[in-house]
Short mmCIF file of C-alpha atoms in Angstrom, two decimals:
data_model
loop_
_atom_site.label_atom_id
_atom_site.label_comp_id
_atom_site.label_asym_id
_atom_site.label_seq_id
_atom_site.Cartn_x
_atom_site.Cartn_y
_atom_site.Cartn_z
CA MET A 588 0.01 -0.12 0.11
CA ALA A 589 1.31 3.30 -0.74
CA ALA A 590 2.06 6.27 1.65
CA PRO A 591 -1.38 8.63 1.39
CA ASN A 592 -1.39 11.77 -0.50
CA ILE A 593 -1.59 14.49 2.19
CA VAL A 594 -3.88 16.58 0.75
CA ASN A 595 -6.40 14.07 0.96
CA VAL A 596 -6.11 12.15 4.22
CA THR A 597 -8.57 10.33 6.15
CA THR A 598 -6.63 10.37 9.77
CA ILE A 599 -4.20 12.53 11.42
CA THR A 600 -3.14 11.24 14.85
CA GLY A 601 -0.84 12.91 17.12
CA LYS A 602 1.78 10.47 18.89
CA SER A 603 4.75 10.71 21.00
CA ALA A 604 7.21 8.03 21.59
CA THR A 605 10.03 7.55 24.23
CA VAL A 606 13.27 5.56 23.99
CA ASP A 607 15.88 5.00 26.69
CA LEU A 608 19.30 4.26 24.99
CA SER A 609 20.46 1.84 27.62
CA SER A 610 23.29 0.76 25.13
CA THR A 611 25.32 2.29 22.97
CA ALA A 612 24.22 0.18 20.01
CA ALA A 613 21.95 1.81 17.33
CA THR A 614 18.37 1.79 18.61
CA ALA A 615 15.04 2.42 16.66
CA VAL A 616 13.25 5.50 17.82
CA LEU A 617 10.50 5.46 15.31
CA SER A 618 10.03 3.17 12.45
CA ASN A 619 7.31 3.17 9.56
CA ALA A 620 6.96 -0.23 8.35
CA ALA A 621 6.87 -1.20 4.58
CA SER A 622 3.80 -0.97 3.18
CA SER A 623 1.99 0.71 6.46
CA GLY A 624 -0.15 3.00 4.15
CA LYS A 625 1.10 5.73 6.50
CA VAL A 626 3.38 8.54 6.71
CA PHE A 627 4.91 10.07 9.80
CA LYS A 628 5.04 13.66 10.23
CA VAL A 629 8.15 14.15 13.01
CA ASN A 630 7.62 17.54 14.41
CA SER A 631 10.41 17.12 17.32
CA LEU A 632 12.64 14.66 18.56
CA VAL A 633 14.48 15.84 21.92
CA VAL A 634 17.13 13.99 23.43
CA ALA A 635 17.96 14.53 27.27
CA ASN A 636 21.02 13.67 29.16
CA VAL A 637 19.98 12.59 32.29
CA ASP A 638 23.41 12.02 33.94
CA GLY A 639 24.06 15.02 36.15
CA SER A 640 27.70 14.89 35.85
CA VAL A 641 29.02 14.13 32.45
CA ALA A 642 28.35 14.85 28.93
CA ALA A 643 27.45 12.39 26.40
CA ASP A 644 27.43 12.15 22.46
CA ILE A 645 24.28 11.37 20.40
CA THR A 646 23.82 10.44 16.86
CA ILE A 647 20.56 10.31 15.36
CA GLY A 648 20.18 8.59 11.84
CA PHE A 649 17.69 8.59 9.02
CA TYR A 650 17.56 4.95 8.11
CA SER A 651 16.61 3.86 4.29
CA GLN A 652 14.63 0.96 5.70
CA ASP A 653 12.32 0.20 8.62
CA ASP A 654 13.59 -1.04 11.93
CA ILE A 655 16.77 0.95 11.46
CA GLY A 656 17.76 -1.34 8.24
CA GLY A 657 19.47 -0.07 5.12
CA THR A 658 21.50 3.02 5.27
CA ALA A 659 21.66 5.42 8.10
CA THR A 660 22.00 9.40 6.91
CA GLU A 661 22.92 11.11 10.04
CA ILE A 662 20.98 14.22 11.23
CA VAL A 663 23.34 15.01 13.88
CA SER A 664 26.52 13.09 14.53
CA THR A 665 28.20 12.48 17.73
CA VAL A 666 26.77 15.92 19.07
CA SER A 667 27.64 16.32 22.79
CA VAL A 668 24.47 16.62 25.09
CA PRO A 669 26.09 18.10 28.13
CA ALA A 670 25.04 17.13 31.55
CA ASP A 671 21.36 18.02 32.91
CA ALA A 672 20.78 19.15 29.32
CA SER A 673 18.35 18.64 26.26
CA LEU A 674 19.18 18.70 22.74
CA VAL A 675 16.16 19.71 20.14
CA VAL A 676 17.51 17.47 17.08
CA ILE A 677 14.10 18.05 15.24
CA ASP A 678 11.54 20.96 15.81
CA LYS A 679 8.76 22.17 13.75
CA ASN A 680 10.99 24.43 11.74
CA SER A 681 12.91 21.33 10.55
CA PHE A 682 10.53 18.81 10.58
CA LEU A 683 10.76 15.51 8.62
CA TYR A 684 8.26 12.86 6.80
CA LEU A 685 9.20 9.36 7.65
CA GLU A 686 7.68 7.68 4.72
CA GLU A 687 6.90 3.99 4.33
CA ASP A 688 9.82 1.71 5.18
CA ARG A 689 11.95 4.54 6.52
CA SER A 690 13.08 4.85 10.14
CA LEU A 691 14.86 7.02 12.77
CA GLY A 692 17.56 5.62 15.00
CA ALA A 693 19.70 6.85 17.83
CA THR A 694 23.44 5.89 18.92
CA ALA A 695 24.43 6.89 22.51
CA GLY A 696 28.00 7.43 23.38
CA ALA A 697 27.31 6.19 26.73
CA ALA A 698 25.13 3.89 27.95
CA ASN A 699 21.94 4.80 30.51
CA ASP A 700 22.56 8.70 29.94
CA LEU A 701 20.12 9.69 27.06
CA LYS A 702 16.46 9.55 26.35
CA VAL A 703 14.75 10.23 23.35
CA VAL A 704 11.47 11.64 22.90
CA VAL A 705 9.79 11.90 19.48
CA SER A 706 6.48 13.60 18.59
CA TYR A 707 4.77 12.83 15.34
CA GLU A 708 1.51 12.86 13.48
CA GLU A 709 0.72 9.54 12.08
CA ILE A 710 -1.16 10.24 8.74
CA SER A 711 -2.96 7.73 6.54
CA MET B 227 10.16 32.08 33.76
CA SER B 228 9.18 29.20 31.33
CA ARG B 229 9.72 30.07 27.68
CA LYS B 230 8.53 28.85 24.36
CA TRP B 231 11.10 27.09 22.01
CA PRO B 232 10.73 26.42 18.39
CA GLY B 233 9.73 22.89 19.16
CA SER B 234 6.93 24.04 20.85
CA LEU B 235 8.57 22.82 23.98
CA ILE B 236 8.28 24.69 27.31
CA THR B 237 11.54 24.57 29.26
CA LYS B 238 13.11 25.39 32.41
CA THR B 239 15.66 28.52 32.44
CA LYS B 240 18.81 27.27 30.73
CA VAL B 241 22.21 27.45 32.32
CA THR B 242 25.10 29.27 30.52
CA PRO B 243 27.59 26.35 29.50
CA ALA B 244 30.62 26.64 32.01
CA GLY B 245 33.28 25.27 29.61
CA PRO B 246 34.04 22.67 27.38
CA LEU B 247 34.74 19.76 29.77
CA GLU B 248 32.45 16.67 29.97
CA GLY B 249 31.57 17.31 33.43
CA GLY B 250 30.45 21.00 32.40
CA ALA B 251 26.90 21.89 33.36
CA ALA B 252 24.61 23.33 30.59
CA SER B 253 21.07 22.76 32.10
CA GLY B 254 17.81 23.21 29.88
CA VAL B 255 16.95 22.62 26.40
CA TRP B 256 18.66 23.66 23.31
CA THR B 257 18.34 23.91 19.77
CA LEU B 258 21.08 22.61 17.67
CA ALA B 259 21.84 26.00 16.41
CA GLU B 260 22.32 27.12 20.07
CA ALA B 261 24.72 24.19 20.83
CA LEU B 262 26.88 25.07 17.80
CA GLN B 263 27.16 28.64 18.64
CA TRP B 264 28.30 27.70 22.26
CA THR B 265 30.35 25.09 20.81
CA GLY B 266 32.26 27.93 18.57
CA LYS B 267 32.92 29.70 21.66
CA GLU B 268 34.61 26.51 23.34
CA LEU B 269 31.77 26.42 26.13
CA TRP B 270 29.70 23.84 25.19
CA PRO B 271 30.62 20.51 27.27
CA ILE B 272 31.94 17.77 25.00
CA ALA B 273 31.74 14.05 25.74
CA GLY B 274 35.40 12.53 26.61
CA ASN B 275 36.92 15.85 26.82
CA THR B 276 38.39 15.42 30.14
CA PHE B 277 41.37 18.07 31.20
CA THR B 278 44.78 16.95 30.88
CA PRO B 279 47.00 18.81 33.02
CA VAL B 280 49.88 20.53 31.42
CA ILE B 281 48.75 23.58 29.24
CA PHE B 282 51.00 25.51 26.57
CA ILE B 283 49.79 29.10 26.68
CA ALA B 284 49.51 31.59 23.43
CA GLY B 285 53.04 32.72 22.00
CA THR B 286 54.37 33.77 18.83
CA ILE B 287 53.23 31.90 15.66
CA LYS B 288 53.57 32.35 11.57
CA ILE B 289 50.40 33.98 10.03
CA ALA B 290 50.75 33.74 6.19
CA GLY B 291 54.61 33.99 6.89
CA VAL B 292 54.62 36.83 9.41
CA SER B 293 55.04 36.80 13.04
CA GLY B 294 51.76 37.09 14.78
CA ARG B 295 50.33 36.46 18.32
CA ALA B 296 48.65 33.21 19.19
CA TYR B 297 45.46 33.43 21.58
CA THR B 298 44.96 29.36 22.10
CA ILE B 299 45.67 27.53 25.19
CA SER B 300 46.50 23.69 24.52
CA GLN B 301 46.56 20.80 26.58
CA VAL B 302 48.38 17.51 27.01
CA ASN B 303 48.36 14.75 29.67
CA PRO B 304 52.16 14.53 30.87
CA SER B 305 52.06 11.11 32.11
CA THR B 306 51.73 9.96 28.59
CA THR B 307 52.76 10.97 24.87
CA GLY B 308 50.76 12.76 22.27
CA ASN B 309 49.91 15.80 20.35
CA ALA B 310 48.66 18.93 22.27
CA ALA B 311 44.56 19.43 21.86
CA ASP B 312 42.75 22.81 21.83
CA TRP B 313 41.51 23.82 25.27
CA ALA B 314 40.94 27.17 25.75
CA ASP B 315 42.13 30.84 24.81
CA ILE B 316 43.69 33.80 26.60
CA THR B 317 42.00 37.13 26.07
CA THR B 318 42.24 38.70 22.50
CA GLY B 319 44.62 41.66 22.12
CA LEU B 320 46.67 40.53 24.87
CA SER B 321 49.93 38.70 24.51
CA LEU B 322 53.03 36.70 26.06
CA ALA B 323 55.33 37.15 23.37
CA SER B 324 57.95 37.68 25.94
CA ASN B 325 60.75 35.38 25.03
CA THR B 326 60.48 33.72 28.53
CA PRO B 327 57.64 31.62 30.07
CA VAL B 328 55.86 33.90 32.50
CA GLY B 329 53.34 31.03 33.93
CA CYS B 330 52.25 29.89 37.66
CA SER B 331 50.28 27.35 38.78
CA SER B 332 48.22 25.76 41.55
CA SER B 333 46.49 22.52 41.13
CA THR B 334 43.43 24.38 40.31
CA ARG B 335 44.63 27.37 38.50
CA ALA B 336 46.88 28.76 36.02
CA VAL B 337 48.13 32.52 36.21
CA TRP B 338 50.32 34.25 33.58
CA GLY B 339 51.70 37.83 33.52
CA VAL B 340 51.22 39.62 29.92
CA THR B 341 54.67 41.29 29.11
CA ASP B 342 55.14 42.95 26.17
CA VAL B 343 51.92 44.99 25.21
CA SER B 344 50.30 47.80 27.00
CA PRO B 345 49.28 47.89 29.76
CA TYR B 346 52.69 45.43 30.30
CA ASP B 347 51.52 44.47 34.25
CA ALA B 348 48.25 42.60 33.35
CA ILE B 349 47.85 39.23 35.07
CA GLU B 350 45.20 36.70 33.66
CA TYR B 351 44.12 33.58 34.90
CA ILE B 352 42.00 30.38 34.00
CA ASP B 353 40.75 27.71 36.30
CA TYR B 354 41.41 24.29 35.25
CA SER B 355 37.80 23.13 36.06
CA SER B 356 36.28 25.58 33.33
CA GLY B 357 38.22 26.13 30.42
CA GLY B 358 36.82 28.70 28.07
CA THR B 359 38.55 32.09 27.90
CA ALA B 360 40.81 33.59 30.42
CA ALA B 361 39.91 36.31 32.79
CA ALA B 362 41.74 39.45 34.55
CA PHE B 363 43.45 38.51 37.78
CA GLY B 364 44.92 41.86 38.78
CA ASP B 365 48.32 43.90 38.02
CA LEU B 366 51.78 43.01 38.66
CA LEU B 367 53.96 45.33 40.82
CA ASN B 368 54.44 48.54 39.48
CA ASN B 369 53.76 49.54 36.22
CA PHE B 370 56.70 48.89 33.76
CA ASN B 371 57.39 46.67 30.74
CA TYR B 372 57.68 43.10 32.35
CA THR B 373 59.33 41.80 29.16
CA GLY B 374 61.85 39.31 30.57
CA VAL B 375 60.26 38.64 33.73
CA GLY B 376 60.81 35.33 35.60
CA ALA B 377 57.83 33.38 37.02
CA LEU B 378 57.72 30.37 39.56
CA SER B 379 54.89 29.19 42.03
CA SER B 380 54.20 26.70 45.08
CA SER B 381 50.81 25.51 45.50
CA THR B 382 49.62 28.73 47.01
CA ARG B 383 51.82 31.64 45.61
CA GLY B 384 52.97 32.82 42.26
CA CYS B 385 56.27 35.07 41.95
CA TRP B 386 57.62 37.17 39.12
CA ALA B 387 60.98 38.74 39.28
CA GLY B 388 62.88 41.20 37.30
CA GLY B 389 62.12 42.05 33.77
CA ASP B 390 62.03 45.19 31.55
CA GLU B 391 64.91 45.10 28.94
CA ALA B 392 65.29 49.05 29.14
CA SER B 393 65.89 49.28 32.99
CA SER B 394 66.81 45.91 34.52
CA GLN B 395 64.12 45.94 37.29
CA ASP B 396 65.16 44.60 40.91
CA VAL B 397 61.70 43.59 41.91
CA ILE B 398 60.23 40.46 42.84
CA CYS B 399 56.35 40.53 43.27
CA TYR B 400 53.69 37.75 44.33
CA ILE B 401 50.45 36.99 44.30
CA THR B 402 48.16 34.53 46.47
CA LEU B 403 47.16 32.21 43.37
CA ALA B 404 43.60 31.42 45.00
CA SER B 405 42.62 35.02 45.22
CA THR B 406 42.53 37.64 42.34
CA GLY B 407 44.09 40.87 43.14
CA ASN B 408 47.25 42.86 42.48
CA ALA B 409 50.89 41.33 43.00
CA LEU B 410 52.34 42.50 46.00
CA ASP B 411 56.12 43.36 46.88
CA PHE B 412 58.14 40.33 47.91
CA GLY B 413 61.72 41.76 47.74
CA ASP B 414 64.64 42.03 45.49
CA PRO B 415 66.81 39.65 43.33
CA THR B 416 70.40 39.64 44.09
CA VAL B 417 71.27 41.41 40.84
CA ALA B 418 68.76 43.52 38.80
CA ARG B 419 68.31 41.57 35.43
CA TYR B 420 65.74 40.34 33.14
CA TYR B 421 65.42 37.11 31.05
CA MET B 422 65.18 34.92 34.31
CA ILE B 423 64.08 31.43 34.25
CA GLY B 424 61.95 30.44 37.39
CA MET B 425 61.24 27.21 38.77
CA ALA B 426 60.49 25.89 42.57
CA SER B 427 60.42 23.09 44.81
CA ALA B 428 57.39 22.99 47.18
CA THR B 429 59.36 25.49 49.40
CA ARG B 430 62.34 27.01 47.54
CA GLY B 431 61.92 28.93 44.27
CA LEU B 432 65.19 29.72 41.87
CA PHE B 433 65.20 32.52 39.68
CA CYS B 434 68.10 31.40 37.14
CA GLY B 435 70.12 33.36 34.83
CA GLY B 436 69.44 36.54 33.02
CA GLU B 437 70.82 39.63 31.74
CA GLY B 438 71.70 42.98 33.55
CA GLY B 439 74.22 45.56 33.72
CA GLY B 440 75.32 44.72 30.25
CA SER B 441 76.13 41.26 31.32
CA LYS B 442 74.88 37.81 30.47
CA LEU B 443 74.86 36.09 33.63
CA THR B 444 74.74 32.74 35.11
CA THR B 445 73.45 33.86 38.45
CA VAL B 446 71.01 31.79 40.30
CA ASP B 447 69.17 33.26 43.14
CA TYR B 448 66.76 31.49 45.60
CA ILE B 449 63.71 32.72 47.80
CA THR B 450 61.51 30.84 50.26
CA ILE B 451 58.41 31.26 48.81
CA ALA B 452 56.32 31.36 52.01
CA SER B 453 58.55 34.20 53.26
CA THR B 454 58.75 37.45 51.70
CA GLY B 455 62.53 39.06 51.57
CA ASN B 456 65.19 39.51 49.16
CA ALA B 457 66.44 36.62 47.21
CA ILE B 458 69.69 35.05 48.28
CA ASP B 459 72.64 33.48 45.90
CA PHE B 460 72.26 29.96 45.24
CA GLY B 461 74.83 29.29 42.67
CA ASP B 462 75.51 29.28 38.97
CA LEU B 463 74.12 27.80 35.78
CA LEU B 464 76.46 25.54 34.08
CA GLN B 465 76.14 28.09 31.01
CA VAL B 466 74.20 31.48 30.20
CA SER B 467 70.18 30.54 29.27
CA LEU B 468 68.69 33.57 27.72
CA PHE B 469 65.43 32.92 26.57
CA GLY B 470 65.51 29.34 27.84
CA ALA B 471 63.05 27.49 30.08
CA GLY B 472 62.92 25.52 33.35
CA ALA B 473 60.85 23.68 35.60
CA ALA B 474 61.10 21.61 38.82
CA ASN B 475 59.68 18.73 40.89
CA THR B 476 60.23 18.91 44.52
CA VAL B 477 63.70 17.56 44.30
CA THR B 478 65.40 19.26 41.07
CA ALA B 479 65.52 22.06 38.94
CA ILE B 480 65.74 21.56 35.06
CA VAL B 481 66.83 24.38 32.82
CA GLY B 482 66.53 23.64 28.94
CA GLY B 483 68.00 25.54 25.85
CA GLY B 484 68.53 29.36 25.52
CA SER B 485 71.06 31.35 24.23
CA THR B 486 74.71 32.20 25.92
CA ASN B 487 75.14 35.53 24.05
CA GLY B 488 71.33 36.28 23.39
CA GLY B 489 71.83 35.94 19.74
CA ASP B 490 71.39 33.13 17.31
CA SER B 491 74.90 32.24 17.44
CA GLY B 492 74.62 31.71 20.96
CA ILE B 493 71.58 29.05 20.73
CA ILE B 494 72.22 25.80 22.77
CA ASP B 495 70.77 22.42 23.28
CA VAL B 496 72.17 22.07 26.71
CA ILE B 497 70.02 20.66 29.72
CA GLN B 498 71.17 21.42 32.94
CA GLU B 499 69.81 20.31 36.25
CA ARG B 500 70.55 20.97 40.20
CA THR B 501 69.19 19.85 43.35
CA ILE B 502 67.00 22.75 44.66
CA ALA B 503 67.63 21.74 48.26
CA SER B 504 71.34 22.38 48.58
CA THR B 505 72.82 25.44 47.09
CA GLY B 506 75.49 24.90 44.17
CA ASP B 507 76.05 24.95 40.60
CA PHE B 508 74.12 23.79 37.86
CA THR B 509 75.39 20.52 36.17
CA ASP B 510 75.03 18.88 32.56
CA PHE B 511 71.73 16.91 32.30
CA GLY B 512 71.59 16.01 28.55
CA ASP B 513 70.67 17.73 25.31
CA LEU B 514 67.29 19.08 23.62
CA SER B 515 66.41 17.81 20.07
CA GLU B 516 68.48 20.49 18.69
CA ALA B 517 69.60 24.22 20.16
CA LEU B 518 66.60 26.19 20.75
CA ARG B 519 65.28 29.53 22.47
CA GLY B 520 61.95 30.78 23.35
CA LEU B 521 60.72 27.52 24.23
CA ALA B 522 58.55 26.73 27.49
CA ALA B 523 58.94 24.16 30.18
CA ALA B 524 56.19 22.48 32.32
CA SER B 525 56.71 19.73 34.91
CA SER B 526 54.57 16.66 36.44
CA SER B 527 56.53 14.93 39.51
CA THR B 528 58.36 12.80 37.18
CA ARG B 529 58.87 14.58 33.78
CA VAL B 530 59.65 18.00 32.51
CA LEU B 531 58.13 18.91 28.95
CA PHE B 532 59.68 21.34 26.63
CA SER B 533 57.80 22.80 24.02
CA GLY B 534 58.10 25.07 20.69
CA GLY B 535 61.09 27.49 20.46
CA THR B 536 62.87 28.78 17.54
CA THR B 537 66.39 27.91 16.30
CA ALA B 538 67.04 31.28 14.67
CA ALA B 539 65.28 34.23 16.30
CA SER B 540 66.57 37.11 14.26
CA SER B 541 65.90 35.59 11.03
CA ALA B 542 63.13 37.15 9.13
CA ASN B 543 62.48 33.28 7.99
CA ALA B 544 63.00 31.79 11.59
CA PRO B 545 61.53 28.58 11.99
CA TYR B 546 59.29 27.92 14.88
CA LEU B 547 59.16 24.60 16.11
CA ASP B 548 56.11 22.88 17.12
CA VAL B 549 57.68 19.87 18.93
CA ILE B 550 57.08 18.74 22.38
CA GLN B 551 59.87 16.82 24.01
CA TYR B 552 60.36 15.40 27.41
CA VAL B 553 62.82 14.32 29.86
CA THR B 554 62.43 11.89 32.85
CA ILE B 555 63.71 13.95 35.87
CA ALA B 556 65.36 11.00 37.88
CA SER B 557 67.35 9.96 34.72
CA ALA B 558 69.95 12.29 33.16
CA GLY B 559 69.64 12.03 29.44
CA ASN B 560 68.51 13.72 26.26
CA ALA B 561 65.04 14.78 25.51
CA VAL B 562 62.55 12.39 23.65
CA ASP B 563 59.79 13.28 21.66
CA PHE B 564 56.32 13.82 22.99
CA GLY B 565 54.31 15.13 20.50
CA ASP B 566 53.15 18.46 18.44
CA LEU B 567 51.88 21.57 19.58
CA LEU B 568 48.75 22.88 17.56
CA GLN B 569 51.03 24.73 15.52
CA PRO B 570 54.89 26.01 15.45
CA THR B 571 55.31 28.53 18.23
CA THR B 572 57.78 30.45 20.23
CA ALA B 573 57.68 32.61 23.14
CA LEU B 574 54.93 30.58 24.58
CA ALA B 575 54.06 29.99 28.47
CA SER B 576 53.25 27.05 30.23
CA ALA B 577 51.66 25.62 33.44
CA SER B 578 50.76 22.24 35.11
CA ALA B 579 48.12 21.30 37.34
CA VAL B 580 50.49 18.56 38.32
CA GLN B 581 53.55 20.73 38.58
CA GLY B 582 56.27 18.59 40.21
CA ASN B 583 56.33 20.78 43.34
CA LEU B 584 52.62 20.59 44.41
#
């Protein structure tokens, strides 16, 4: 099923998702399955460093397949998030569409320090 | 008060980033653009950026082939080897191009005198815990051109002596490193002179060599850092070392390079040493990688690092070195390669948070 034409959609649902980056491996933040018939408009993606004393690096990738498959194109790469700080990687001035069979992934420089909140519209 | 951000997020008040070390605080929610702005100012905390405790401060560099001033402070870890990394900046417009190192240090703060640009007597400092850009500390004693001043420090006091190519000052002044403010009178060196090299054990400071009264001197004075008073004769250098550099641990003073006559023909590669606790003359320790002047020296408890310098100061095409080399204080011998400065530099200063006498 193809992604919907967004001038003629039937449903727009606001959603949010959270991911705790408990390892330094790439972790799926948001995935749009192949043939979902949906497109996700990602309005914001915020990375918070919950460690109170040490900065941690974050890399956010736009993956060419769902479930962080295929090739990653970095939106930000090893950007340092200071202790007790949050970094706005995506906001409404730089939103992106996540089409079918695409995903967003996050890679932390340190385990258990970074948490990601993504807010998006599921359009079908 | 809350504020609305581009991502429609309501955030708490942001805290200005304190510095580029990974432990620096930067509470709040930041956009990538803001993060990049602070990164450009070298104040955004960087993961993995832990402070390595020997720093090399400013100096003279070649800019498009012409000598110019550097404002960068770089850092290395003296217990390993490797190239220097960018860490912080001195205040733009000031300079350390004095041909002698002028830095002092406690375990938490580096302090240096700004010597050859007006107002000549400025003192700047930077705390090892922060980085960023240096701040004003106070003024050196009197208001003369401190070019050629020598510096040393204990864990609590920093001292500068002599200086002034025109008038050979007989001044020793001091500061309390932990408290910003103007320097106070300490006493007088045994001979009024400039281009002295300073270093210290935990209790005793040495001011070595220099030039005064038309003579190139091997004179070494000592002071007891905790007690103000005039300097006392200690002994003599093995060789005159104008524009050389020195450092020490709790036991041994090391002096490297310099010029025996102040000119290019007298530049030497000699490293000389002396036990600080007993008065007497310096003896041969080893050689630098080549004959150098305008270098800097900093110590840990076991090593002295020499950095930068030039082989021919009077030449318009004088080559500046980016070499960092070191000696192991307990074992006399030649200096070996440590790594590279950010760029070829001469007339730089240095400081060490693990200075060998702390």
